[in-house]
Coordinates of C-alpha atoms and ligand atoms in Angstrom, one line a residue:
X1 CA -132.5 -51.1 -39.8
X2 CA -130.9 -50.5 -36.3
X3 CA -127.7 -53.0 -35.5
X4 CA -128.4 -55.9 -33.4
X5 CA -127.0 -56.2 -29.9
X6 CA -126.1 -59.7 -29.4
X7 CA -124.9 -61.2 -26.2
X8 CA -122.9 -64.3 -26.4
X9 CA -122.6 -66.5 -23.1
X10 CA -120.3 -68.5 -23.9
X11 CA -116.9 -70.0 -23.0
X12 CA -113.5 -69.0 -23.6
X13 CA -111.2 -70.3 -26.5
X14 CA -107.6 -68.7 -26.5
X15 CA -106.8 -70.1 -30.2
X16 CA -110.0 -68.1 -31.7
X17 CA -111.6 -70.2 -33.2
X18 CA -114.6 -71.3 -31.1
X19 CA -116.5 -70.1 -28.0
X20 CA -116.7 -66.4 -27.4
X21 CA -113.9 -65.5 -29.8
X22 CA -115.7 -67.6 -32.8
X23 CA -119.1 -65.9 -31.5
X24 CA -117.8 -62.0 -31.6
X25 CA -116.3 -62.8 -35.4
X26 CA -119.7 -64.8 -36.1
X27 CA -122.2 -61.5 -35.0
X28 CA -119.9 -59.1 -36.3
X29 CA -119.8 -61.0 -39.9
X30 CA -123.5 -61.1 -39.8
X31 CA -123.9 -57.8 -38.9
X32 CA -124.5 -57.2 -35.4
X33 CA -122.8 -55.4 -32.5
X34 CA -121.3 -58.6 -30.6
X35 CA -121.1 -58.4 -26.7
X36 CA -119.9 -61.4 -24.0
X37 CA -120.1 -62.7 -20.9
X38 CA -117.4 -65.4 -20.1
X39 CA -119.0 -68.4 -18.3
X40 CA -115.7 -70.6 -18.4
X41 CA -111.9 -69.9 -19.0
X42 CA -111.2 -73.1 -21.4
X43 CA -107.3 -73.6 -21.9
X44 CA -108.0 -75.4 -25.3
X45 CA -106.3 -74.6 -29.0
X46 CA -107.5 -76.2 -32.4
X47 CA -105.7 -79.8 -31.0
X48 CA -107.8 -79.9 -27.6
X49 CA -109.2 -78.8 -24.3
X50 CA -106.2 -78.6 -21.7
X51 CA -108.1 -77.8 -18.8
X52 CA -111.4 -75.5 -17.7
X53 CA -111.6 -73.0 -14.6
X54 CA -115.1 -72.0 -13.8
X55 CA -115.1 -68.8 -12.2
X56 CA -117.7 -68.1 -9.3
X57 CA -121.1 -67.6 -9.8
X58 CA -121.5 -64.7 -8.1
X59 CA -118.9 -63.2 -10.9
X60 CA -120.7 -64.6 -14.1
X61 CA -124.4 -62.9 -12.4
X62 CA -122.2 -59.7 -12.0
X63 CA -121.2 -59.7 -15.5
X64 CA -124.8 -60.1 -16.9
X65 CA -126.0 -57.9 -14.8
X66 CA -123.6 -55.4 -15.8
X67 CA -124.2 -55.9 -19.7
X68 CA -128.3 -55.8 -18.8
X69 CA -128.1 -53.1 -16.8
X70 CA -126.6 -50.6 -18.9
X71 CA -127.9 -52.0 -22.7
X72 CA -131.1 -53.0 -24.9
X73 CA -129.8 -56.7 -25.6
X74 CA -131.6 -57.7 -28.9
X75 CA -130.5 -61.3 -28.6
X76 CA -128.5 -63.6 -26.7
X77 CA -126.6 -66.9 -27.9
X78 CA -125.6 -69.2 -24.9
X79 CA -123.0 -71.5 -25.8
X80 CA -120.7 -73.4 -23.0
X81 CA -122.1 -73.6 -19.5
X82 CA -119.8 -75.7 -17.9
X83 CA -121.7 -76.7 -14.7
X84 CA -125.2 -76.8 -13.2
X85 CA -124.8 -74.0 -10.9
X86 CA -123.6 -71.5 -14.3
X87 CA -126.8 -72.8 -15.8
X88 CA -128.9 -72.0 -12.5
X89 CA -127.1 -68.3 -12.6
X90 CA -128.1 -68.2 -16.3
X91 CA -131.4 -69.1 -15.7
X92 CA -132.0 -66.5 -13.3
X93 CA -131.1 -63.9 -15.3
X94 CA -133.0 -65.0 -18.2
X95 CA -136.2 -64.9 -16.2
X96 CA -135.3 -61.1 -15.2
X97 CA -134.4 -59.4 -17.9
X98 CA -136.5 -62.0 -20.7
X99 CA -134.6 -60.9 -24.0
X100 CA -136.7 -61.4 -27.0
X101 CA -134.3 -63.7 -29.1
X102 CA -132.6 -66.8 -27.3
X103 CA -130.6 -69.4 -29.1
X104 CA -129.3 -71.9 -27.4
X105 CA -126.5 -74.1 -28.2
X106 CA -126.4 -77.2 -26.1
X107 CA -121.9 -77.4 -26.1
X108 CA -121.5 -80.6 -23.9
X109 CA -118.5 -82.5 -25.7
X110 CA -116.0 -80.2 -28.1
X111 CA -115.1 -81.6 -31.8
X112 CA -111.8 -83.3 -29.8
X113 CA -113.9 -85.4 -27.8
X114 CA -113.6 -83.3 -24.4
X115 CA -116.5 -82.9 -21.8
X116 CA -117.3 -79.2 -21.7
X117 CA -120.2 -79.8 -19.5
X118 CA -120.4 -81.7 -16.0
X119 CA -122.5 -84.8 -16.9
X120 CA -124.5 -84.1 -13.6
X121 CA -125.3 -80.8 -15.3
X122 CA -127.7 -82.4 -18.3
X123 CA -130.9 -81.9 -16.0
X124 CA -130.4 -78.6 -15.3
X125 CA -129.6 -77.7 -19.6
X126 CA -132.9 -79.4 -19.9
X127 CA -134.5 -76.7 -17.5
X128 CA -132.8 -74.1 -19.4
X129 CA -134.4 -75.1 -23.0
X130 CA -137.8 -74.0 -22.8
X131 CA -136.6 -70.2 -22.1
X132 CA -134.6 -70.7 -25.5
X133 CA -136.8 -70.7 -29.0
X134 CA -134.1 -72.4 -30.7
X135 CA -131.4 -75.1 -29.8
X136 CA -128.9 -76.4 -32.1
X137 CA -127.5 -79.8 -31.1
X138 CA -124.8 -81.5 -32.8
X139 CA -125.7 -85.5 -33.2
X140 CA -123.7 -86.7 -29.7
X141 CA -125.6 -83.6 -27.5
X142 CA -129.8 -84.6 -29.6
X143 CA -129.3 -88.1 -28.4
X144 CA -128.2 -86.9 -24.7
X145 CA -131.4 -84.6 -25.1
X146 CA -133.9 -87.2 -25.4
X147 CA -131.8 -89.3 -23.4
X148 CA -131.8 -92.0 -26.0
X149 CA -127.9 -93.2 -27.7
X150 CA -126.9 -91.3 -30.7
X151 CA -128.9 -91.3 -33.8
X152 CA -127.1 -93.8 -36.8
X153 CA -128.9 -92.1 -39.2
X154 CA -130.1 -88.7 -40.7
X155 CA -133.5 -90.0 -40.0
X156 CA -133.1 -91.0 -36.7
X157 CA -131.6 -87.6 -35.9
X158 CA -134.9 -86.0 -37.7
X159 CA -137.3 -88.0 -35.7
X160 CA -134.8 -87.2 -32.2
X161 CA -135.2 -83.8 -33.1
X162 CA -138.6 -83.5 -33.5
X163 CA -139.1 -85.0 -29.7
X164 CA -137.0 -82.7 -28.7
X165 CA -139.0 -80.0 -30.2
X166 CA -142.4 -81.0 -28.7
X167 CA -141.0 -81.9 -25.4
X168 CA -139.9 -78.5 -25.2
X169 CA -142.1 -76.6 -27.1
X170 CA -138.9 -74.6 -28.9
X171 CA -137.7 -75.0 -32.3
X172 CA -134.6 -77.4 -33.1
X173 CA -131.9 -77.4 -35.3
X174 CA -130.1 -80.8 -35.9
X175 CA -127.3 -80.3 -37.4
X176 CA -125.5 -83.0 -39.5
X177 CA -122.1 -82.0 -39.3
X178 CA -121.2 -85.4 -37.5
X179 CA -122.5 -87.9 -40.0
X180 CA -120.7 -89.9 -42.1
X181 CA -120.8 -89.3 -46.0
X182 CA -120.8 -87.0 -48.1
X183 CA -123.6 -85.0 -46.8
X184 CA -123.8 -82.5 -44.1
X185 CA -127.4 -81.3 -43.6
X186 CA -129.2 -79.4 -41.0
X187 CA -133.1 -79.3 -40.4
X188 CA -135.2 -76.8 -38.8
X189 CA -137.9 -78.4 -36.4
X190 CA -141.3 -77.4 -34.3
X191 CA -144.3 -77.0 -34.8
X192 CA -144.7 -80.2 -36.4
X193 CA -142.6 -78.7 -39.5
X194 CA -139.8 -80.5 -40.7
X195 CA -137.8 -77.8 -43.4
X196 CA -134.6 -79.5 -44.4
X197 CA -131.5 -77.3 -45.7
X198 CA -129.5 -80.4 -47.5
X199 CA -125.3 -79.3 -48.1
X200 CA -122.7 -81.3 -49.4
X201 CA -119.7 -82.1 -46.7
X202 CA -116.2 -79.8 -47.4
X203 CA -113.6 -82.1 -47.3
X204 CA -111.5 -80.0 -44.6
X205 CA -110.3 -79.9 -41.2
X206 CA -111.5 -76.6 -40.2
X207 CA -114.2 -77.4 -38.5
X208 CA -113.6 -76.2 -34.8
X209 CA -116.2 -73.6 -34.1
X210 CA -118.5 -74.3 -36.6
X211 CA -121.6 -74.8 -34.0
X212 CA -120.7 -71.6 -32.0
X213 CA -120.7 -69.9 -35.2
X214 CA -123.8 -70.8 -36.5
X215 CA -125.6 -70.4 -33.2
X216 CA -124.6 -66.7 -32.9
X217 CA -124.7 -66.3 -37.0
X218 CA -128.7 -67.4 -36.2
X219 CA -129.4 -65.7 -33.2
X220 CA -128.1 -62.1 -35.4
X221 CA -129.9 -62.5 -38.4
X222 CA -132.9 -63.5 -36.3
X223 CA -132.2 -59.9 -34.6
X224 CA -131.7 -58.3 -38.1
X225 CA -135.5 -59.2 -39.0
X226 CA -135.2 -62.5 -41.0
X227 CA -137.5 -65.3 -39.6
X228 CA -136.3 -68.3 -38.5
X229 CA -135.9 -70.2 -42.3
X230 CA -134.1 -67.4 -43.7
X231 CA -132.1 -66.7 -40.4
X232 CA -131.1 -70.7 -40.9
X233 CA -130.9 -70.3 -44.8
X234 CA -128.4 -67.2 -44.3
X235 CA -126.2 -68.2 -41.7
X236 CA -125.8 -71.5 -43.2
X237 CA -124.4 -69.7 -46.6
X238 CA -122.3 -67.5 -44.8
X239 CA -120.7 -70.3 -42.7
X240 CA -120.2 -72.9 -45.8
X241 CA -118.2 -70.1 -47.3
X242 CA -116.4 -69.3 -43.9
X243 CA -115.6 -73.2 -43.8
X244 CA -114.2 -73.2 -47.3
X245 CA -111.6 -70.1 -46.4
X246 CA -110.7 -71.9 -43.4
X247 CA -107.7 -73.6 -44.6
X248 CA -106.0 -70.3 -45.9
X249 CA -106.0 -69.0 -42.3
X250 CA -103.4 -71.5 -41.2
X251 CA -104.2 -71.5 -37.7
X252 CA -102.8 -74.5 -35.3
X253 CA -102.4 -78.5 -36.3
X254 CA -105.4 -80.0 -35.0
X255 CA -109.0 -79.0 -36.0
X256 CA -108.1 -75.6 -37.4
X257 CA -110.8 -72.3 -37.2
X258 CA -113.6 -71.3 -39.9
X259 CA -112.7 -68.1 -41.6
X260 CA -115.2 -66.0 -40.8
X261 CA -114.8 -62.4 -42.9
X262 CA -113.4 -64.3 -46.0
X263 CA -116.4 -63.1 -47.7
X264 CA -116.7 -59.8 -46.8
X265 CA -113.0 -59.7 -47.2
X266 CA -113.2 -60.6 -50.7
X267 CA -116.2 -58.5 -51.8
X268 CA -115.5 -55.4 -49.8
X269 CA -112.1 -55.8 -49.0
X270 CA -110.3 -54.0 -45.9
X271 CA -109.9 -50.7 -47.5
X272 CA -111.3 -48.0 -45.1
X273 CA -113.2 -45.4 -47.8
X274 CA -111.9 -42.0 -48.1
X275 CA -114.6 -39.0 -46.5
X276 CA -116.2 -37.1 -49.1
X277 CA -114.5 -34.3 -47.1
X278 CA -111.2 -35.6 -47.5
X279 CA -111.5 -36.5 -51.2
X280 CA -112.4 -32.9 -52.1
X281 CA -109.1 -32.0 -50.4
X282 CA -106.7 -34.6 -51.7
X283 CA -108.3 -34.0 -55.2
X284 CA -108.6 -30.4 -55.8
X285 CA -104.3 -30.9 -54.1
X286 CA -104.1 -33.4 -57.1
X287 CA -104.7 -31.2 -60.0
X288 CA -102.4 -28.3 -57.9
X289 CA -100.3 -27.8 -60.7
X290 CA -102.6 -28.2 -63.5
X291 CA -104.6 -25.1 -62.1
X292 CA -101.4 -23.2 -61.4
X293 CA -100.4 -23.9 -65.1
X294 CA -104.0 -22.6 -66.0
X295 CA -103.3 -19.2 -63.9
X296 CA -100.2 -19.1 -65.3
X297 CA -101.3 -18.9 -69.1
X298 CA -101.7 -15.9 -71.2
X299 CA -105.0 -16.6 -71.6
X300 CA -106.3 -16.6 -68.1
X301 CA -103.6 -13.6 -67.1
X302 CA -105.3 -11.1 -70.0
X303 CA -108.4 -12.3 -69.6
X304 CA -108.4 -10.8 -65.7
X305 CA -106.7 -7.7 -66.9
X306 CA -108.8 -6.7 -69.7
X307 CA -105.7 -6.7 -72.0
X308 CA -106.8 -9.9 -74.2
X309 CA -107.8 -9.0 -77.8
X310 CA -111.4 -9.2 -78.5
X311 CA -110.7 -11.1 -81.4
X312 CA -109.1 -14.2 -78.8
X313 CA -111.7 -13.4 -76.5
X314 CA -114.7 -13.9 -79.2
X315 CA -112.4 -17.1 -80.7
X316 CA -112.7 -18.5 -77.2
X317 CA -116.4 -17.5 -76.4
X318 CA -117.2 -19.6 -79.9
X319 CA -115.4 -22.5 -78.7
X320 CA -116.8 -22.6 -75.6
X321 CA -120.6 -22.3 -77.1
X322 CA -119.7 -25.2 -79.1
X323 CA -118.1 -26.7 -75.9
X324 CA -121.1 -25.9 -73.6
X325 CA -124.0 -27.6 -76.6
X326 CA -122.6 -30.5 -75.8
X327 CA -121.4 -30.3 -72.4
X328 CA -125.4 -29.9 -71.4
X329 CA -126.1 -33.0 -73.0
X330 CA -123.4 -34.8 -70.7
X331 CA -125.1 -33.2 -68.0
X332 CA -128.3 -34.9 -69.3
X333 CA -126.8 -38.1 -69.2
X334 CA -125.8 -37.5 -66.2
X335 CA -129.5 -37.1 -65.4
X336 CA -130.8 -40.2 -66.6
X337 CA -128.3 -42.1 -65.2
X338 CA -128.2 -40.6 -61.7
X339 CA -129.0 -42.9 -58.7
X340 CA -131.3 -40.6 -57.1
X341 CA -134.1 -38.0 -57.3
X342 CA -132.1 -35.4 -56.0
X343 CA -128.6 -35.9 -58.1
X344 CA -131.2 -36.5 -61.2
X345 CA -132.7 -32.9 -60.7
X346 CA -129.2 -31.5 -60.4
X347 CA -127.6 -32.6 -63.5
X348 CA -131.1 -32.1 -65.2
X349 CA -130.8 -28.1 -63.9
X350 CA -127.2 -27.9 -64.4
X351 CA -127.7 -28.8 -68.3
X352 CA -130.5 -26.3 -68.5
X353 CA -128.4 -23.7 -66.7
X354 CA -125.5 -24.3 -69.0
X355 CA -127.6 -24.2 -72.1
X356 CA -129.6 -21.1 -71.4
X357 CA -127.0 -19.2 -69.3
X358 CA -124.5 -19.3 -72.1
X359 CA -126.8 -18.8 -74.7
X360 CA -127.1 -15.3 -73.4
X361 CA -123.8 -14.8 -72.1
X362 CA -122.6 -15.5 -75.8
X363 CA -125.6 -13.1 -77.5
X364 CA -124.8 -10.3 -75.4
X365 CA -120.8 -10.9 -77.3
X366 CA -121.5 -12.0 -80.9
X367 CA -122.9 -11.0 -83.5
X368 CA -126.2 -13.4 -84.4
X369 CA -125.5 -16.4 -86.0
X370 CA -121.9 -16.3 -86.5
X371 CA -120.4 -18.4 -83.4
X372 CA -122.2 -21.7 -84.6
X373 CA -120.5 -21.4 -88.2
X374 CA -116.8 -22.2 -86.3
X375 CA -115.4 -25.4 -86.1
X376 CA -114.2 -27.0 -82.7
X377 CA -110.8 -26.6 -81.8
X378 CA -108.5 -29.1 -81.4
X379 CA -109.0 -29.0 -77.7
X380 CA -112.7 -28.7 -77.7
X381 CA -112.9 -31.9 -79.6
X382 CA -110.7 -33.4 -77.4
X383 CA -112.3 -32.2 -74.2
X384 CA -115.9 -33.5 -75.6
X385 CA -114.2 -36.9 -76.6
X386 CA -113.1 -37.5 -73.2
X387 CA -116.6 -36.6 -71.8
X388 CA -118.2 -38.5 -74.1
X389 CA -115.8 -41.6 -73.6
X390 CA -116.5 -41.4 -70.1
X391 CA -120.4 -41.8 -70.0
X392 CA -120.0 -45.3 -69.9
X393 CA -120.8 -45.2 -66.0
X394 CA -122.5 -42.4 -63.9
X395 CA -119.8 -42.1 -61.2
X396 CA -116.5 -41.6 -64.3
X397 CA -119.0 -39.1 -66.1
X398 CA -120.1 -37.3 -62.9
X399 CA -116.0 -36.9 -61.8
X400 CA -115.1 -35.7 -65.9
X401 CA -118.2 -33.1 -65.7
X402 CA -117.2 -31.7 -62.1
X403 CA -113.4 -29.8 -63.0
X404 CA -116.1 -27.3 -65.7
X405 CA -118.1 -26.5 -62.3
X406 CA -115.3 -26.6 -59.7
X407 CA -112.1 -24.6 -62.1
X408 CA -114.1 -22.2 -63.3
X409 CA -116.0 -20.9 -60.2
X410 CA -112.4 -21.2 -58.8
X411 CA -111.2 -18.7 -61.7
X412 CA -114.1 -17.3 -62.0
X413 CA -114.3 -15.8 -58.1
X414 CA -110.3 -14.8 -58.6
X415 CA -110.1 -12.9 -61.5
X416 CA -114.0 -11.4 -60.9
X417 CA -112.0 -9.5 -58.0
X418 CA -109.6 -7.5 -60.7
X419 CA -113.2 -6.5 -62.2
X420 CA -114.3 -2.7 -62.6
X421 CA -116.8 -0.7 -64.6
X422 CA -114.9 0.1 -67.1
X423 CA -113.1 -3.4 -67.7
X424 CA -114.1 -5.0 -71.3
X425 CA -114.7 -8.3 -70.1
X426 CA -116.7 -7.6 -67.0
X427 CA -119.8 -9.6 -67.6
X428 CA -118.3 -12.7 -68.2
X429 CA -116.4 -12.5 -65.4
X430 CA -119.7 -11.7 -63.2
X431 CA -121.2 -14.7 -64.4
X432 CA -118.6 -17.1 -63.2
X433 CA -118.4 -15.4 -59.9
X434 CA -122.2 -15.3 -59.3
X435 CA -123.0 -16.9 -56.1
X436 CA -125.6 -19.2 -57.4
X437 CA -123.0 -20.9 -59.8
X438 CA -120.6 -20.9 -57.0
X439 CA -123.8 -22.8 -55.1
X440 CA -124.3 -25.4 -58.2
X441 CA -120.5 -25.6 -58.2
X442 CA -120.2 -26.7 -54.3
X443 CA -123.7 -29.3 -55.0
X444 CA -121.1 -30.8 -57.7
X445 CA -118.4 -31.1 -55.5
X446 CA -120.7 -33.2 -53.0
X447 CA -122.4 -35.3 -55.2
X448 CA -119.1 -36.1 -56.7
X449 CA -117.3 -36.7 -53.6
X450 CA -119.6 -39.1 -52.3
X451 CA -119.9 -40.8 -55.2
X452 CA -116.4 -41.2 -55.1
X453 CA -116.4 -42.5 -51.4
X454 CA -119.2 -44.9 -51.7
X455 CA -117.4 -46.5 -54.9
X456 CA -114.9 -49.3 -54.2
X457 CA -111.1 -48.3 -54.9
X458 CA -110.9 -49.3 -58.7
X459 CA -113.8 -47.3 -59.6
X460 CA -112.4 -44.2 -57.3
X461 CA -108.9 -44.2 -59.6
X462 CA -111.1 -44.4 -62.2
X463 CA -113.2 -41.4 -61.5
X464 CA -109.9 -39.5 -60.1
X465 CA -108.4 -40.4 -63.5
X466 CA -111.4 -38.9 -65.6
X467 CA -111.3 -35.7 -63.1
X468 CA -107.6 -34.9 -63.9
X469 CA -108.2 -35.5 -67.9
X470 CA -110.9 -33.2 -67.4
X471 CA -108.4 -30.9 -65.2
X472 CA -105.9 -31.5 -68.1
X473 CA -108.3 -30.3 -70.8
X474 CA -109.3 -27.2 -68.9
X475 CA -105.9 -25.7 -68.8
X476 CA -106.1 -26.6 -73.1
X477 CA -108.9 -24.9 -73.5
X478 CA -107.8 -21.7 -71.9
X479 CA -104.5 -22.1 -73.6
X480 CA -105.6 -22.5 -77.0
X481 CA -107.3 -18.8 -77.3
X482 CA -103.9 -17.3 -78.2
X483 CA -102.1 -20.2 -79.6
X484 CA -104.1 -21.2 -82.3
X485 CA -102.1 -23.8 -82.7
X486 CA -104.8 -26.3 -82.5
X487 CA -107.4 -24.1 -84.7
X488 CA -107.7 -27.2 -87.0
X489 CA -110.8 -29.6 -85.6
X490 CA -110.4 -33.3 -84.7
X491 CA -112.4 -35.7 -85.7
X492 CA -115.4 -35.1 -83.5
X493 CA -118.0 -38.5 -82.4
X494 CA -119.5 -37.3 -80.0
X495 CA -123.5 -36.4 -78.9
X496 CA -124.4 -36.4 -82.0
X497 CA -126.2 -34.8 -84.0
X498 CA -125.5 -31.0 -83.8
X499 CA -128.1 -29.0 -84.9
X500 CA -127.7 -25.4 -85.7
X501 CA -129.4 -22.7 -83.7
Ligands
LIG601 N1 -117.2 -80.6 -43.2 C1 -118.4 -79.8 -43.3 N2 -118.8 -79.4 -44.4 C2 -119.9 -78.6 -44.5 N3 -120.6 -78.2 -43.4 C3 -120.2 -78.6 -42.2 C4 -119.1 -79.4 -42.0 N4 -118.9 -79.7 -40.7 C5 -119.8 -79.0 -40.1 N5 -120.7 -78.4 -40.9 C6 -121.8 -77.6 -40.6 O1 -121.4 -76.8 -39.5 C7 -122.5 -76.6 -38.6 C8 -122.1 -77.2 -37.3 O2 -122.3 -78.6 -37.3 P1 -121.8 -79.7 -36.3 O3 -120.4 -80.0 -36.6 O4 -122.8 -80.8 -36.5 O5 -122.0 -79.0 -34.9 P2 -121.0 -78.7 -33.7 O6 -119.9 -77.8 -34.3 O7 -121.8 -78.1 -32.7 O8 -120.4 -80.1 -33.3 C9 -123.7 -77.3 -39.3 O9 -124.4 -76.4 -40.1 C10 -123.0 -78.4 -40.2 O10 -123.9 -78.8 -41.2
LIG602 C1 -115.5 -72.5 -25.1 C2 -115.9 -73.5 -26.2 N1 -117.2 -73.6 -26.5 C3 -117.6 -74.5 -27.5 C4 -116.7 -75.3 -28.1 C5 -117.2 -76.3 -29.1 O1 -116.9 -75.9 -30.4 P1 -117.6 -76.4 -31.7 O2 -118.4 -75.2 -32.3 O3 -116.5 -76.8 -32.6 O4 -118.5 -77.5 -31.3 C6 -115.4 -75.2 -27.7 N2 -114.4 -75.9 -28.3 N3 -115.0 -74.3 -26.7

């Protein structure tokens, strides 16, 4: 789904909270690309309207013509007018460039009380209805609509609505925000519908804006796909919560503004994610000294030589068969609980890959069935425990499995280059420097890395956390070869049961 253009023609409010600035945050927060054309300059704040300088016509038509001219509008919200001969310039337009969506909110008198329209101008708002589908008038601007006094009750407003909405062939949505009572319900009319969207009143004076809001909030969602109902259903949730937050903002003295990203502030916070690209770097930075450490061991150093005893080296090929049996089945769960087709086939190859290419790697080393009668280290238990602790959720298990694919093509490719015919360990270091590991190894570092950029900022500590234990047990694993310290096993839960070859 593309992202709306909506055009707001609307006046100006310098405090924020209503007229074009109330209808840029209200598209934005419903999640289209807000654009405006400024019909009045209003000197007003959240106490009142100071004064109002129309500019000429012949600037407003040069404005629209310069936002239609150059993009696709996908709907347009018309707020404050000001004067007949705006609306005559509006009209004009309307009839030659016809955008798809209109909603138009009929702003004659602001929540303080002030005129924003000339009262000779009320004919001419009239004309401009039927190129709108919807209008959303407050209580005082339905009764000036139907030219009848202001309705005293909800249904009185209902029935005004419904003339209005046969008069003029349009939908209508009264809105109840000026009764009295607890209550503060709109309705959607035409058609000879009546669908009611009852709310309870928030006892608050941040109300200033609310109309312009919801007008623009409609005339998005509208854009976004949503029919009418839902468009009304939406926006009407989204601004109840944006009324609620509006006392936090403490903006002005008088009527203060609506808050309108509290929501999305709250649920996706103002964090800009990470890249994938830059997460690879400030990650593989963060476990710098871990893999220096690892280069730096005994291990790792005899290992590239061909100087490591064949007794370490077989020590360290059993743990790591024990290692890599259950490694593939964290792979597998990785698998099942991957969010897509593509990240599911991965893990399910990678644990097939890992099982049958280190079934032979270890045959072509040890004698038959002798590796599977060792116990796991200390280390490998640990390593295992820490994988297995951290298949609670896909992305932590997916950032714990990625350090065995990322270290050891990283190894793997370095000490492949001190490699010759005649070195003793020269298979095993082909098969971590083989290009289609160092392939499976870079689809790891993707899938991991975007996982880790899509996830909110908890869950991305959380998965660079598991990453760096993983790091962490690496550099154990390659250490405990000629220590031995750790020969005695831990007590071992995990992916159970183990079944000998
Ligand atoms: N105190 C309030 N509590 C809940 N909803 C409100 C409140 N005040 C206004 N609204 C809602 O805000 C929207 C604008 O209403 P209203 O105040 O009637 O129009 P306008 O802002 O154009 O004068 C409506 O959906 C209305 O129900
Ligand atoms: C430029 C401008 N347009 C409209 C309103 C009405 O605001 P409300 O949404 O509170 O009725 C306003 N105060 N200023």
């Amino acid at each position: 789904m593309s992202i709306p253009r909506v055009l707001s023609i609307a006046g100006t409010d310098p405090s924020g909270g209503a007229g074009i600035q109330a209808d840029l945050k209200s598209i934005a927060a419903n999640g289209g690309y807000g654009m405006a054309v400024v019909t009045a300059l209003v000197a007003q704040n959240t106490k009142g309207v100071r004064s109002v300088h129309l500019p000429p016509v012949t600037f407003l038509a040069e404005q629209l013509a310069a936002v239609s001219d150059d993009v696709e509008i996908d709907a347009v919200k018309i707020g404050m007018l000001g004067s007949a001969q705006v609306i005559d310039t509006v009209i004009q337009w309307l009839d030659r460039v016809r955008p798809a969506i209109v909603v138009l909110d009929p702003v004659m008198v602001a929540t303080s009380g002030d005129r924003l329209l000339d009262p000779d101008a009320e004919q001419a708002l009239r004309d401009l209805i039927s190129r709108a589908q919807l209008v959303t008038p407050n209580l005082p601007e339905l009764a000036i609509l139907t030219e009848e006094p202001p309705a005293q009750s909800w249904a009185e407003a209902l029935r005004q609505a419904e003339r209005v909405a046969n008069r003029f062939s349009l939908l209508v949505l009264a809105k109840g925000g000026h009764l009295e009572g607890e209550l503060a319900p709109d309705a959607l009319l035409g058609g000879g519908r009546v669908l009611e969207f009852p709310a309870r009143r928030i006892i608050t004076n941040n109300t200033h804006g609310t109309g312009c809001s919801l007008s623009s909030a409609l005339a998005t969602r509208r854009a976004l796909g949503e029919d009418w109902p839902l468009a009304v259903e939406h926006s009407k949730r989204w601004l109840t919560e944006s009324i609620q937050h509006g006392a936090a903002l403490d903006v002005g003295q008088g009527h203060g503004p609506i808050s309108h990203f509290a929501g999305l502030w709250a649920r996706g916070g103002t964090e800009t994610s990470p890249s994938p690209e830059q997460l690879r770097e400030d990650w593989w930075q963060q476990i710098a000294g871990i893999r220096a450490e690892t280069d730096a061991l005994a291990f790792v150093r005899q290992l590239g030589d061909g100087s490591l005893s064949r007794e370490d080296f077989l020590w360290y090929l059993a743990q790591d068969a024990l290692y890599l049996r259950d490694y593939a089945r964290a792979l597998a769960l990785a698998s099942q609980l991957a969010p897509s087709p593509e990240e599911q086939a991965f893990w399910a190859a990678s644990a097939a890959g890992a099982i049958e290419a280190e079934l032979v790697l270890h045959q072509s080393w040890i004698p038959a069935g002798t590796m599977f009668q060792t116990e796991a280290s200390r280390s490998t238990t640990e390593y295992l425990n820490h994988l297995h602790a951290a298949g609670e959720s896909y992305s932590v298990l997916v950032a714990a499995l990625l350090p065995c694919f990322w270290l050891y093509q990283d190894i793997g490719t370095r000490l492949q280059q001190g490699s010759h015919p005649e070195h003793p360990y020269r298979s095993w270091l082909e098969t971590y420097a083989d290009p289609e590991f160092a392939e499976a190894s870079e689809q790891a570092i993707g899938i991991v890395t975007r996982t880790a950029a899509a996830a909110n900022a908890s869950e991305r500590l959380r998965m660079l956390g598991a990453f760096q234990r993983s790091a962490e047990h690496e550099r154990a694993f390659f250490a405990a070869p000629t220590l031995r310290k750790d020969a005695a096993g831990g007590k071992r839960f995990c992916f159970e049961p183990r079944q000998k070859l």
